[in-house]
Amino acid sequence: MRTPIIAGNWKMNKNPQETQAFLEAIKGQLPDPAQVESVIAAPAIDLNALVWFSKDSALKVAAENCYFEDEGAYTGETSPKALAEMGVDYVVIGHSERRQYFHETDEDINKKAKAIFRNKMLPIICCGETLETREAGHEVDWVVGQIKAALAGLSAEEVSKLVIAYEPIWAIGTGKTASSDQAQEMCHEIREAVKSLYNEQTAENVRIQYGGSVKPANVQELMAKPDIDGGLVGGASMIPESFLALVNYQK
Ligand SMILES: O=C[C@H](O)COP(=O)(O)O
């Protein structure tokens, strides 16, 4: 059985004081991590506060990006080794915003996934198609291609533990959620792709999130789908009450 995983992605929002206020507001209200894993992906400058909070709570912490080398002369980059030493659990890689604005390639994403495993953290690997690709009917090939490239060279054991986030670009921050059937269909295709690349057990183990205008009002419908194991949530994860409603969707 896969443990559901709901992750907030704050993107480039919240300073350390705002982070502290958010954490005060959610204290003691996260679900049992055996039922639902609660994660926040935050800007690097906020991670320290989140890691301290996580020591005493069910929260898991994600960085929103890292570099694929552990250290060196890479001004402005974030070291995966330092993130791991700090106590970060997950790193989000391949978000469409990083692919679009920072020209992150499939090859970079694959190198980052390896760096994350090398440092004993887990990647949340994002994938998703543009509206144009969907309208042309190529969305499955596109997304499966992204997944194959991201997973190249990873072992079945590693893939069993990582998280894939399917985020159709046309549903991000637009208020336009993919229907739960559309989300389920693609998450199913991704699981099938993992099965053909690895094996049935790996496909059964890998957790697949849907992201794109997830909110308290639609989280239950999405989570009821058999291949959707969680959500990667932008806008609706920023307010404590809303984040709590999402992670406590089973109550
Ligand atoms: O990583 C999160 C996604 O980009 C979704 O953002 P959103 O929930 O604001 O649509």
PDB file of N, CA, C and O in Angstrom, residues 79-156:
ATOM      1  N   SER A  79      23.728  23.134  -2.864  1.00  0.00           N
ATOM      2  CA  SER A  79      24.353  21.809  -2.826  1.00  0.00           C
ATOM      3  C   SER A  79      23.399  20.743  -2.277  1.00  0.00           C
ATOM      4  O   SER A  79      22.859  20.908  -1.178  1.00  0.00           O
ATOM      5  N   PRO A  80      23.231  19.636  -2.988  1.00  0.00           N
ATOM      6  CA  PRO A  80      22.397  18.550  -2.450  1.00  0.00           C
ATOM      7  C   PRO A  80      22.997  17.960  -1.181  1.00  0.00           C
ATOM      8  O   PRO A  80      22.267  17.551  -0.275  1.00  0.00           O
ATOM      9  N   LYS A  81      24.328  17.965  -1.111  1.00  0.00           N
ATOM     10  CA  LYS A  81      25.003  17.424   0.082  1.00  0.00           C
ATOM     11  C   LYS A  81      24.657  18.283   1.299  1.00  0.00           C
ATOM     12  O   LYS A  81      24.319  17.764   2.368  1.00  0.00           O
ATOM     13  N   ALA A  82      24.700  19.605   1.112  1.00  0.00           N
ATOM     14  CA  ALA A  82      24.381  20.511   2.228  1.00  0.00           C
ATOM     15  C   ALA A  82      22.911  20.375   2.625  1.00  0.00           C
ATOM     16  O   ALA A  82      22.574  20.408   3.811  1.00  0.00           O
ATOM     17  N   LEU A  83      22.034  20.204   1.640  1.00  0.00           N
ATOM     18  CA  LEU A  83      20.602  20.033   1.960  1.00  0.00           C
ATOM     19  C   LEU A  83      20.401  18.785   2.814  1.00  0.00           C
ATOM     20  O   LEU A  83      19.669  18.807   3.803  1.00  0.00           O
ATOM     21  N   ALA A  84      21.071  17.711   2.424  1.00  0.00           N
ATOM     22  CA  ALA A  84      20.928  16.457   3.178  1.00  0.00           C
ATOM     23  C   ALA A  84      21.480  16.616   4.587  1.00  0.00           C
ATOM     24  O   ALA A  84      20.860  16.181   5.567  1.00  0.00           O
ATOM     25  N   GLU A  85      22.630  17.274   4.707  1.00  0.00           N
ATOM     26  CA  GLU A  85      23.242  17.465   6.038  1.00  0.00           C
ATOM     27  C   GLU A  85      22.348  18.318   6.929  1.00  0.00           C
ATOM     28  O   GLU A  85      22.304  18.167   8.139  1.00  0.00           O
ATOM     29  N   MET A  86      21.616  19.210   6.294  1.00  0.00           N
ATOM     30  CA  MET A  86      20.716  20.096   7.033  1.00  0.00           C
ATOM     31  C   MET A  86      19.480  19.353   7.556  1.00  0.00           C
ATOM     32  O   MET A  86      18.837  19.792   8.491  1.00  0.00           O
ATOM     33  N   GLY A  87      19.127  18.235   6.890  1.00  0.00           N
ATOM     34  CA  GLY A  87      17.961  17.472   7.330  1.00  0.00           C
ATOM     35  C   GLY A  87      16.778  17.543   6.373  1.00  0.00           C
ATOM     36  O   GLY A  87      15.652  17.208   6.746  1.00  0.00           O
ATOM     37  N   VAL A  88      17.040  17.970   5.139  1.00  0.00           N
ATOM     38  CA  VAL A  88      15.979  18.022   4.129  1.00  0.00           C
ATOM     39  C   VAL A  88      15.686  16.598   3.633  1.00  0.00           C
ATOM     40  O   VAL A  88      16.599  15.784   3.472  1.00  0.00           O
ATOM     41  N   ASP A  89      14.401  16.293   3.416  1.00  0.00           N
ATOM     42  CA  ASP A  89      13.992  14.941   3.024  1.00  0.00           C
ATOM     43  C   ASP A  89      13.862  14.759   1.512  1.00  0.00           C
ATOM     44  O   ASP A  89      14.200  13.709   0.975  1.00  0.00           O
ATOM     45  N   TYR A  90      13.255  15.746   0.855  1.00  0.00           N
ATOM     46  CA  TYR A  90      12.937  15.634  -0.576  1.00  0.00           C
ATOM     47  C   TYR A  90      13.483  16.847  -1.333  1.00  0.00           C
ATOM     48  O   TYR A  90      13.649  17.923  -0.749  1.00  0.00           O
ATOM     49  N   VAL A  91      13.677  16.674  -2.637  1.00  0.00           N
ATOM     50  CA  VAL A  91      13.972  17.829  -3.499  1.00  0.00           C
ATOM     51  C   VAL A  91      13.066  17.731  -4.727  1.00  0.00           C
ATOM     52  O   VAL A  91      12.997  16.679  -5.374  1.00  0.00           O
ATOM     53  N   VAL A  92      12.361  18.814  -5.011  1.00  0.00           N
ATOM     54  CA  VAL A  92      11.524  18.886  -6.210  1.00  0.00           C
ATOM     55  C   VAL A  92      12.452  19.185  -7.393  1.00  0.00           C
ATOM     56  O   VAL A  92      13.269  20.110  -7.325  1.00  0.00           O
ATOM     57  N   ILE A  93      12.334  18.401  -8.441  1.00  0.00           N
ATOM     58  CA  ILE A  93      13.138  18.676  -9.640  1.00  0.00           C
ATOM     59  C   ILE A  93      12.255  18.616 -10.889  1.00  0.00           C
ATOM     60  O   ILE A  93      11.244  17.919 -10.918  1.00  0.00           O
ATOM     61  N   GLY A  94      12.665  19.374 -11.889  1.00  0.00           N
ATOM     62  CA  GLY A  94      11.955  19.341 -13.171  1.00  0.00           C
ATOM     63  C   GLY A  94      10.618  20.043 -13.165  1.00  0.00           C
ATOM     64  O   GLY A  94       9.779  19.799 -14.059  1.00  0.00           O
ATOM     65  N   HIS A  95      10.385  20.942 -12.200  1.00  0.00           N
ATOM     66  CA  HIS A  95       9.119  21.689 -12.235  1.00  0.00           C
ATOM     67  C   HIS A  95       9.051  22.461 -13.556  1.00  0.00           C
ATOM     68  O   HIS A  95      10.073  22.961 -14.050  1.00  0.00           O
ATOM     69  N   SER A  96       7.855  22.592 -14.096  1.00  0.00           N
ATOM     70  CA  SER A  96       7.726  23.242 -15.410  1.00  0.00           C
ATOM     71  C   SER A  96       8.246  24.678 -15.380  1.00  0.00           C
ATOM     72  O   SER A  96       8.733  25.180 -16.392  1.00  0.00           O
ATOM     73  N   GLU A  97       8.150  25.331 -14.210  1.00  0.00           N
ATOM     74  CA  GLU A  97       8.675  26.701 -14.137  1.00  0.00           C
ATOM     75  C   GLU A  97      10.196  26.702 -14.278  1.00  0.00           C
ATOM     76  O   GLU A  97      10.768  27.618 -14.870  1.00  0.00           O
ATOM     77  N   ARG A  98      10.854  25.683 -13.747  1.00  0.00           N
ATOM     78  CA  ARG A  98      12.319  25.599 -13.886  1.00  0.00           C
ATOM     79  C   ARG A  98      12.694  25.192 -15.315  1.00  0.00           C
ATOM     80  O   ARG A  98      13.680  25.665 -15.864  1.00  0.00           O
ATOM     81  N   ARG A  99      11.881  24.330 -15.905  1.00  0.00           N
ATOM     82  CA  ARG A  99      12.170  23.951 -17.300  1.00  0.00           C
ATOM     83  C   ARG A  99      12.000  25.173 -18.202  1.00  0.00           C
ATOM     84  O   ARG A  99      12.810  25.428 -19.095  1.00  0.00           O
ATOM     85  N   GLN A 100      10.929  25.946 -17.955  1.00  0.00           N
ATOM     86  CA  GLN A 100      10.613  27.064 -18.849  1.00  0.00           C
ATOM     87  C   GLN A 100      11.518  28.281 -18.628  1.00  0.00           C
ATOM     88  O   GLN A 100      12.075  28.821 -19.564  1.00  0.00           O
ATOM     89  N   TYR A 101      11.651  28.719 -17.363  1.00  0.00           N
ATOM     90  CA  TYR A 101      12.373  29.979 -17.114  1.00  0.00           C
ATOM     91  C   TYR A 101      13.872  29.794 -16.910  1.00  0.00           C
ATOM     92  O   TYR A 101      14.633  30.738 -17.059  1.00  0.00           O
ATOM     93  N   PHE A 102      14.281  28.583 -16.504  1.00  0.00           N
ATOM     94  CA  PHE A 102      15.704  28.385 -16.189  1.00  0.00           C
ATOM     95  C   PHE A 102      16.334  27.308 -17.079  1.00  0.00           C
ATOM     96  O   PHE A 102      17.413  26.825 -16.801  1.00  0.00           O
ATOM     97  N   HIS A 103      15.578  26.937 -18.110  1.00  0.00           N
ATOM     98  CA  HIS A 103      16.098  26.046 -19.154  1.00  0.00           C
ATOM     99  C   HIS A 103      16.646  24.728 -18.620  1.00  0.00           C
ATOM    100  O   HIS A 103      17.642  24.204 -19.107  1.00  0.00           O
ATOM    101  N   GLU A 104      15.999  24.208 -17.579  1.00  0.00           N
ATOM    102  CA  GLU A 104      16.405  22.916 -17.033  1.00  0.00           C
ATOM    103  C   GLU A 104      16.030  21.832 -18.042  1.00  0.00           C
ATOM    104  O   GLU A 104      14.886  21.782 -18.493  1.00  0.00           O
ATOM    105  N   THR A 105      16.993  21.006 -18.390  1.00  0.00           N
ATOM    106  CA  THR A 105      16.753  19.980 -19.410  1.00  0.00           C
ATOM    107  C   THR A 105      16.486  18.621 -18.758  1.00  0.00           C
ATOM    108  O   THR A 105      16.780  18.421 -17.583  1.00  0.00           O
ATOM    109  N   ASP A 106      16.004  17.682 -19.582  1.00  0.00           N
ATOM    110  CA  ASP A 106      15.799  16.313 -19.095  1.00  0.00           C
ATOM    111  C   ASP A 106      17.102  15.736 -18.547  1.00  0.00           C
ATOM    112  O   ASP A 106      17.109  15.011 -17.556  1.00  0.00           O
ATOM    113  N   GLU A 107      18.206  16.088 -19.213  1.00  0.00           N
ATOM    114  CA  GLU A 107      19.511  15.569 -18.780  1.00  0.00           C
ATOM    115  C   GLU A 107      19.887  16.139 -17.406  1.00  0.00           C
ATOM    116  O   GLU A 107      20.380  15.418 -16.530  1.00  0.00           O
ATOM    117  N   ASP A 108      19.640  17.434 -17.212  1.00  0.00           N
ATOM    118  CA  ASP A 108      19.913  18.054 -15.890  1.00  0.00           C
ATOM    119  C   ASP A 108      19.088  17.352 -14.814  1.00  0.00           C
ATOM    120  O   ASP A 108      19.560  17.070 -13.710  1.00  0.00           O
ATOM    121  N   ILE A 109      17.830  17.095 -15.154  1.00  0.00           N
ATOM    122  CA  ILE A 109      16.900  16.517 -14.175  1.00  0.00           C
ATOM    123  C   ILE A 109      17.371  15.119 -13.776  1.00  0.00           C
ATOM    124  O   ILE A 109      17.359  14.749 -12.602  1.00  0.00           O
ATOM    125  N   ASN A 110      17.827  14.362 -14.756  1.00  0.00           N
ATOM    126  CA  ASN A 110      18.357  13.027 -14.479  1.00  0.00           C
ATOM    127  C   ASN A 110      19.609  13.102 -13.584  1.00  0.00           C
ATOM    128  O   ASN A 110      19.745  12.343 -12.622  1.00  0.00           O
ATOM    129  N   LYS A 111      20.485  14.063 -13.880  1.00  0.00           N
ATOM    130  CA  LYS A 111      21.702  14.212 -13.051  1.00  0.00           C
ATOM    131  C   LYS A 111      21.317  14.637 -11.636  1.00  0.00           C
ATOM    132  O   LYS A 111      21.925  14.207 -10.657  1.00  0.00           O
ATOM    133  N   LYS A 112      20.314  15.496 -11.531  1.00  0.00           N
ATOM    134  CA  LYS A 112      19.872  15.943 -10.206  1.00  0.00           C
ATOM    135  C   LYS A 112      19.262  14.777  -9.423  1.00  0.00           C
ATOM    136  O   LYS A 112      19.510  14.621  -8.228  1.00  0.00           O
ATOM    137  N   ALA A 113      18.473  13.947 -10.108  1.00  0.00           N
ATOM    138  CA  ALA A 113      17.863  12.787  -9.428  1.00  0.00           C
ATOM    139  C   ALA A 113      18.965  11.903  -8.840  1.00  0.00           C
ATOM    140  O   ALA A 113      18.884  11.458  -7.689  1.00  0.00           O
ATOM    141  N   LYS A 114      20.027  11.675  -9.626  1.00  0.00           N
ATOM    142  CA  LYS A 114      21.143  10.835  -9.137  1.00  0.00           C
ATOM    143  C   LYS A 114      21.850  11.500  -7.954  1.00  0.00           C
ATOM    144  O   LYS A 114      22.219  10.832  -6.986  1.00  0.00           O
ATOM    145  N   ALA A 115      22.015  12.814  -8.035  1.00  0.00           N
ATOM    146  CA  ALA A 115      22.681  13.543  -6.939  1.00  0.00           C
ATOM    147  C   ALA A 115      21.846  13.469  -5.659  1.00  0.00           C
ATOM    148  O   ALA A 115      22.386  13.348  -4.553  1.00  0.00           O
ATOM    149  N   ILE A 116      20.547  13.509  -5.810  1.00  0.00           N
ATOM    150  CA  ILE A 116      19.635  13.474  -4.654  1.00  0.00           C
ATOM    151  C   ILE A 116      19.724  12.099  -3.985  1.00  0.00           C
ATOM    152  O   ILE A 116      19.845  11.989  -2.766  1.00  0.00           O
ATOM    153  N   PHE A 117      19.694  11.038  -4.783  1.00  0.00           N
ATOM    154  CA  PHE A 117      19.836   9.691  -4.204  1.00  0.00           C
ATOM    155  C   PHE A 117      21.222   9.502  -3.578  1.00  0.00           C
ATOM    156  O   PHE A 117      21.347   8.904  -2.505  1.00  0.00           O
ATOM    157  N   ARG A 118      22.242  10.019  -4.277  1.00  0.00           N
ATOM    158  CA  ARG A 118      23.618   9.887  -3.740  1.00  0.00           C
ATOM    159  C   ARG A 118      23.696  10.481  -2.334  1.00  0.00           C
ATOM    160  O   ARG A 118      24.440  10.022  -1.488  1.00  0.00           O
ATOM    161  N   ASN A 119      22.885  11.492  -2.085  1.00  0.00           N
ATOM    162  CA  ASN A 119      22.902  12.176  -0.788  1.00  0.00           C
ATOM    163  C   ASN A 119      21.767  11.723   0.135  1.00  0.00           C
ATOM    164  O   ASN A 119      21.419  12.415   1.084  1.00  0.00           O
ATOM    165  N   LYS A 120      21.187  10.580  -0.184  1.00  0.00           N
ATOM    166  CA  LYS A 120      20.191   9.932   0.705  1.00  0.00           C
ATOM    167  C   LYS A 120      18.914  10.737   0.914  1.00  0.00           C
ATOM    168  O   LYS A 120      18.284  10.664   1.960  1.00  0.00           O
ATOM    169  N   MET A 121      18.567  11.550  -0.085  1.00  0.00           N
ATOM    170  CA  MET A 121      17.254  12.209  -0.065  1.00  0.00           C
ATOM    171  C   MET A 121      16.433  11.570  -1.184  1.00  0.00           C
ATOM    172  O   MET A 121      16.898  10.663  -1.874  1.00  0.00           O
ATOM    173  N   LEU A 122      15.194  12.042  -1.349  1.00  0.00           N
ATOM    174  CA  LEU A 122      14.334  11.502  -2.405  1.00  0.00           C
ATOM    175  C   LEU A 122      13.873  12.611  -3.335  1.00  0.00           C
ATOM    176  O   LEU A 122      13.493  13.694  -2.862  1.00  0.00           O
ATOM    177  N   PRO A 123      13.884  12.363  -4.647  1.00  0.00           N
ATOM    178  CA  PRO A 123      13.383  13.385  -5.568  1.00  0.00           C
ATOM    179  C   PRO A 123      11.864  13.330  -5.750  1.00  0.00           C
ATOM    180  O   PRO A 123      11.262  12.244  -5.692  1.00  0.00           O
ATOM    181  N   ILE A 124      11.289  14.495  -5.936  1.00  0.00           N
ATOM    182  CA  ILE A 124       9.909  14.594  -6.444  1.00  0.00           C
ATOM    183  C   ILE A 124      10.088  15.100  -7.876  1.00  0.00           C
ATOM    184  O   ILE A 124      10.473  16.252  -8.094  1.00  0.00           O
ATOM    185  N   ILE A 125       9.874  14.210  -8.830  1.00  0.00           N
ATOM    186  CA  ILE A 125      10.189  14.528 -10.230  1.00  0.00           C
ATOM    187  C   ILE A 125       8.924  15.001 -10.943  1.00  0.00           C
ATOM    188  O   ILE A 125       7.947  14.255 -11.063  1.00  0.00           O
ATOM    189  N   CYS A 126       8.947  16.248 -11.417  1.00  0.00           N
ATOM    190  CA  CYS A 126       7.757  16.802 -12.077  1.00  0.00           C
ATOM    191  C   CYS A 126       7.793  16.548 -13.583  1.00  0.00           C
ATOM    192  O   CYS A 126       8.861  16.547 -14.216  1.00  0.00           O
ATOM    193  N   CYS A 127       6.605  16.374 -14.129  1.00  0.00           N
ATOM    194  CA  CYS A 127       6.452  16.206 -15.572  1.00  0.00           C
ATOM    195  C   CYS A 127       5.107  16.814 -15.952  1.00  0.00           C
ATOM    196  O   CYS A 127       4.262  17.053 -15.082  1.00  0.00           O
ATOM    197  N   GLY A 128       4.913  17.060 -17.222  1.00  0.00           N
ATOM    198  CA  GLY A 128       3.617  17.610 -17.639  1.00  0.00           C
ATOM    199  C   GLY A 128       3.701  18.260 -19.008  1.00  0.00           C
ATOM    200  O   GLY A 128       4.773  18.701 -19.425  1.00  0.00           O
ATOM    201  N   GLU A 129       2.556  18.308 -19.681  1.00  0.00           N
ATOM    202  CA  GLU A 129       2.517  18.796 -21.057  1.00  0.00           C
ATOM    203  C   GLU A 129       1.883  20.185 -21.143  1.00  0.00           C
ATOM    204  O   GLU A 129       1.129  20.577 -20.267  1.00  0.00           O
ATOM    205  N   THR A 130       2.188  20.878 -22.219  1.00  0.00           N
ATOM    206  CA  THR A 130       1.527  22.162 -22.494  1.00  0.00           C
ATOM    207  C   THR A 130       0.139  21.877 -23.083  1.00  0.00           C
ATOM    208  O   THR A 130      -0.148  20.758 -23.524  1.00  0.00           O
ATOM    209  N   LEU A 131      -0.671  22.912 -23.136  1.00  0.00           N
ATOM    210  CA  LEU A 131      -2.006  22.781 -23.731  1.00  0.00           C
ATOM    211  C   LEU A 131      -1.886  22.409 -25.219  1.00  0.00           C
ATOM    212  O   LEU A 131      -2.621  21.565 -25.731  1.00  0.00           O
ATOM    213  N   GLU A 132      -0.882  23.016 -25.860  1.00  0.00           N
ATOM    214  CA  GLU A 132      -0.649  22.751 -27.290  1.00  0.00           C
ATOM    215  C   GLU A 132      -0.367  21.255 -27.532  1.00  0.00           C
ATOM    216  O   GLU A 132      -0.932  20.649 -28.443  1.00  0.00           O
ATOM    217  N   THR A 133       0.475  20.688 -26.685  1.00  0.00           N
ATOM    218  CA  THR A 133       0.819  19.264 -26.827  1.00  0.00           C
ATOM    219  C   THR A 133      -0.419  18.394 -26.602  1.00  0.00           C
ATOM    220  O   THR A 133      -0.662  17.424 -27.323  1.00  0.00           O
ATOM    221  N   ARG A 134      -1.238  18.774 -25.604  1.00  0.00           N
ATOM    222  CA  ARG A 134      -2.463  17.999 -25.339  1.00  0.00           C
ATOM    223  C   ARG A 134      -3.423  18.121 -26.522  1.00  0.00           C
ATOM    224  O   ARG A 134      -4.006  17.124 -26.972  1.00  0.00           O
ATOM    225  N   GLU A 135      -3.575  19.328 -27.022  1.00  0.00           N
ATOM    226  CA  GLU A 135      -4.520  19.504 -28.135  1.00  0.00           C
ATOM    227  C   GLU A 135      -4.075  18.760 -29.394  1.00  0.00           C
ATOM    228  O   GLU A 135      -4.899  18.357 -30.199  1.00  0.00           O
ATOM    229  N   ALA A 136      -2.758  18.575 -29.511  1.00  0.00           N
ATOM    230  CA  ALA A 136      -2.253  17.819 -30.666  1.00  0.00           C
ATOM    231  C   ALA A 136      -2.341  16.310 -30.416  1.00  0.00           C
ATOM    232  O   ALA A 136      -1.990  15.510 -31.290  1.00  0.00           O
ATOM    233  N   GLY A 137      -2.749  15.920 -29.202  1.00  0.00           N
ATOM    234  CA  GLY A 137      -2.910  14.493 -28.884  1.00  0.00           C
ATOM    235  C   GLY A 137      -1.612  13.785 -28.548  1.00  0.00           C
ATOM    236  O   GLY A 137      -1.549  12.553 -28.594  1.00  0.00           O
ATOM    237  N   HIS A 138      -0.576  14.550 -28.194  1.00  0.00           N
ATOM    238  CA  HIS A 138       0.728  13.919 -27.941  1.00  0.00           C
ATOM    239  C   HIS A 138       1.110  13.898 -26.462  1.00  0.00           C
ATOM    240  O   HIS A 138       2.263  13.685 -26.119  1.00  0.00           O
ATOM    241  N   GLU A 139       0.118  14.153 -25.598  1.00  0.00           N
ATOM    242  CA  GLU A 139       0.475  14.348 -24.185  1.00  0.00           C
ATOM    243  C   GLU A 139       1.072  13.101 -23.521  1.00  0.00           C
ATOM    244  O   GLU A 139       2.006  13.215 -22.720  1.00  0.00           O
ATOM    245  N   VAL A 140       0.585  11.916 -23.872  1.00  0.00           N
ATOM    246  CA  VAL A 140       1.113  10.715 -23.208  1.00  0.00           C
ATOM    247  C   VAL A 140       2.566  10.482 -23.630  1.00  0.00           C
ATOM    248  O   VAL A 140       3.448  10.274 -22.786  1.00  0.00           O
ATOM    249  N   ASP A 141       2.829  10.563 -24.936  1.00  0.00           N
ATOM    250  CA  ASP A 141       4.211  10.366 -25.407  1.00  0.00           C
ATOM    251  C   ASP A 141       5.145  11.380 -24.768  1.00  0.00           C
ATOM    252  O   ASP A 141       6.277  11.069 -24.398  1.00  0.00           O
ATOM    253  N   TRP A 142       4.666  12.605 -24.665  1.00  0.00           N
ATOM    254  CA  TRP A 142       5.490  13.685 -24.122  1.00  0.00           C
ATOM    255  C   TRP A 142       5.857  13.392 -22.660  1.00  0.00           C
ATOM    256  O   TRP A 142       7.029  13.428 -22.269  1.00  0.00           O
ATOM    257  N   VAL A 143       4.845  13.097 -21.862  1.00  0.00           N
ATOM    258  CA  VAL A 143       5.062  12.887 -20.425  1.00  0.00           C
ATOM    259  C   VAL A 143       5.881  11.614 -20.187  1.00  0.00           C
ATOM    260  O   VAL A 143       6.821  11.605 -19.385  1.00  0.00           O
ATOM    261  N   VAL A 144       5.567  10.550 -20.904  1.00  0.00           N
ATOM    262  CA  VAL A 144       6.328   9.302 -20.743  1.00  0.00           C
ATOM    263  C   VAL A 144       7.788   9.533 -21.158  1.00  0.00           C
ATOM    264  O   VAL A 144       8.720   9.037 -20.508  1.00  0.00           O
ATOM    265  N   GLY A 145       7.990  10.336 -22.178  1.00  0.00           N
ATOM    266  CA  GLY A 145       9.362  10.675 -22.607  1.00  0.00           C
ATOM    267  C   GLY A 145      10.109  11.410 -21.485  1.00  0.00           C
ATOM    268  O   GLY A 145      11.285  11.122 -21.220  1.00  0.00           O
ATOM    269  N   GLN A 146       9.440  12.336 -20.821  1.00  0.00           N
ATOM    270  CA  GLN A 146      10.085  13.068 -19.721  1.00  0.00           C
ATOM    271  C   GLN A 146      10.462  12.101 -18.588  1.00  0.00           C
ATOM    272  O   GLN A 146      11.536  12.211 -17.998  1.00  0.00           O
ATOM    273  N   ILE A 147       9.557  11.169 -18.306  1.00  0.00           N
ATOM    274  CA  ILE A 147       9.801  10.223 -17.210  1.00  0.00           C
ATOM    275  C   ILE A 147      10.957   9.282 -17.558  1.00  0.00           C
ATOM    276  O   ILE A 147      11.847   9.057 -16.735  1.00  0.00           O
ATOM    277  N   LYS A 148      10.956   8.757 -18.777  1.00  0.00           N
ATOM    278  CA  LYS A 148      12.057   7.863 -19.182  1.00  0.00           C
ATOM    279  C   LYS A 148      13.395   8.571 -19.038  1.00  0.00           C
ATOM    280  O   LYS A 148      14.361   8.009 -18.544  1.00  0.00           O
ATOM    281  N   ALA A 149      13.451   9.827 -19.488  1.00  0.00           N
ATOM    282  CA  ALA A 149      14.708  10.576 -19.426  1.00  0.00           C
ATOM    283  C   ALA A 149      15.115  10.839 -17.981  1.00  0.00           C
ATOM    284  O   ALA A 149      16.283  10.730 -17.617  1.00  0.00           O
ATOM    285  N   ALA A 150      14.150  11.162 -17.142  1.00  0.00           N
ATOM    286  CA  ALA A 150      14.463  11.488 -15.738  1.00  0.00           C
ATOM    287  C   ALA A 150      14.960  10.263 -14.978  1.00  0.00           C
ATOM    288  O   ALA A 150      15.800  10.379 -14.083  1.00  0.00           O
ATOM    289  N   LEU A 151      14.430   9.086 -15.331  1.00  0.00           N
ATOM    290  CA  LEU A 151      14.762   7.872 -14.569  1.00  0.00           C
ATOM    291  C   LEU A 151      15.981   7.121 -15.116  1.00  0.00           C
ATOM    292  O   LEU A 151      16.432   6.162 -14.466  1.00  0.00           O
ATOM    293  N   ALA A 152      16.519   7.553 -16.235  1.00  0.00           N
ATOM    294  CA  ALA A 152      17.617   6.795 -16.876  1.00  0.00           C
ATOM    295  C   ALA A 152      18.743   6.493 -15.885  1.00  0.00           C
ATOM    296  O   ALA A 152      19.259   7.395 -15.224  1.00  0.00           O
ATOM    297  N   GLY A 153      19.068   5.234 -15.766  1.00  0.00           N
ATOM    298  CA  GLY A 153      20.191   4.831 -14.905  1.00  0.00           C
ATOM    299  C   GLY A 153      19.827   4.661 -13.438  1.00  0.00           C
ATOM    300  O   GLY A 153      20.679   4.270 -12.635  1.00  0.00           O
ATOM    301  N   LEU A 154      18.586   4.936 -13.055  1.00  0.00           N
ATOM    302  CA  LEU A 154      18.192   4.722 -11.654  1.00  0.00           C
ATOM    303  C   LEU A 154      17.792   3.255 -11.468  1.00  0.00           C
ATOM    304  O   LEU A 154      17.249   2.631 -12.387  1.00  0.00           O
ATOM    305  N   SER A 155      18.042   2.729 -10.287  1.00  0.00           N
ATOM    306  CA  SER A 155      17.697   1.326 -10.018  1.00  0.00           C
ATOM    307  C   SER A 155      16.214   1.201  -9.681  1.00  0.00           C
ATOM    308  O   SER A 155      15.557   2.187  -9.304  1.00  0.00           O
ATOM    309  N   ALA A 156      15.708  -0.037  -9.773  1.00  0.00           N
ATOM    310  CA  ALA A 156      14.309  -0.294  -9.403  1.00  0.00           C
ATOM    311  C   ALA A 156      14.073   0.086  -7.944  1.00  0.00           C
ATOM    312  O   ALA A 156      13.030   0.637  -7.586  1.00  0.00           O
TER     313      ALA A 156
END
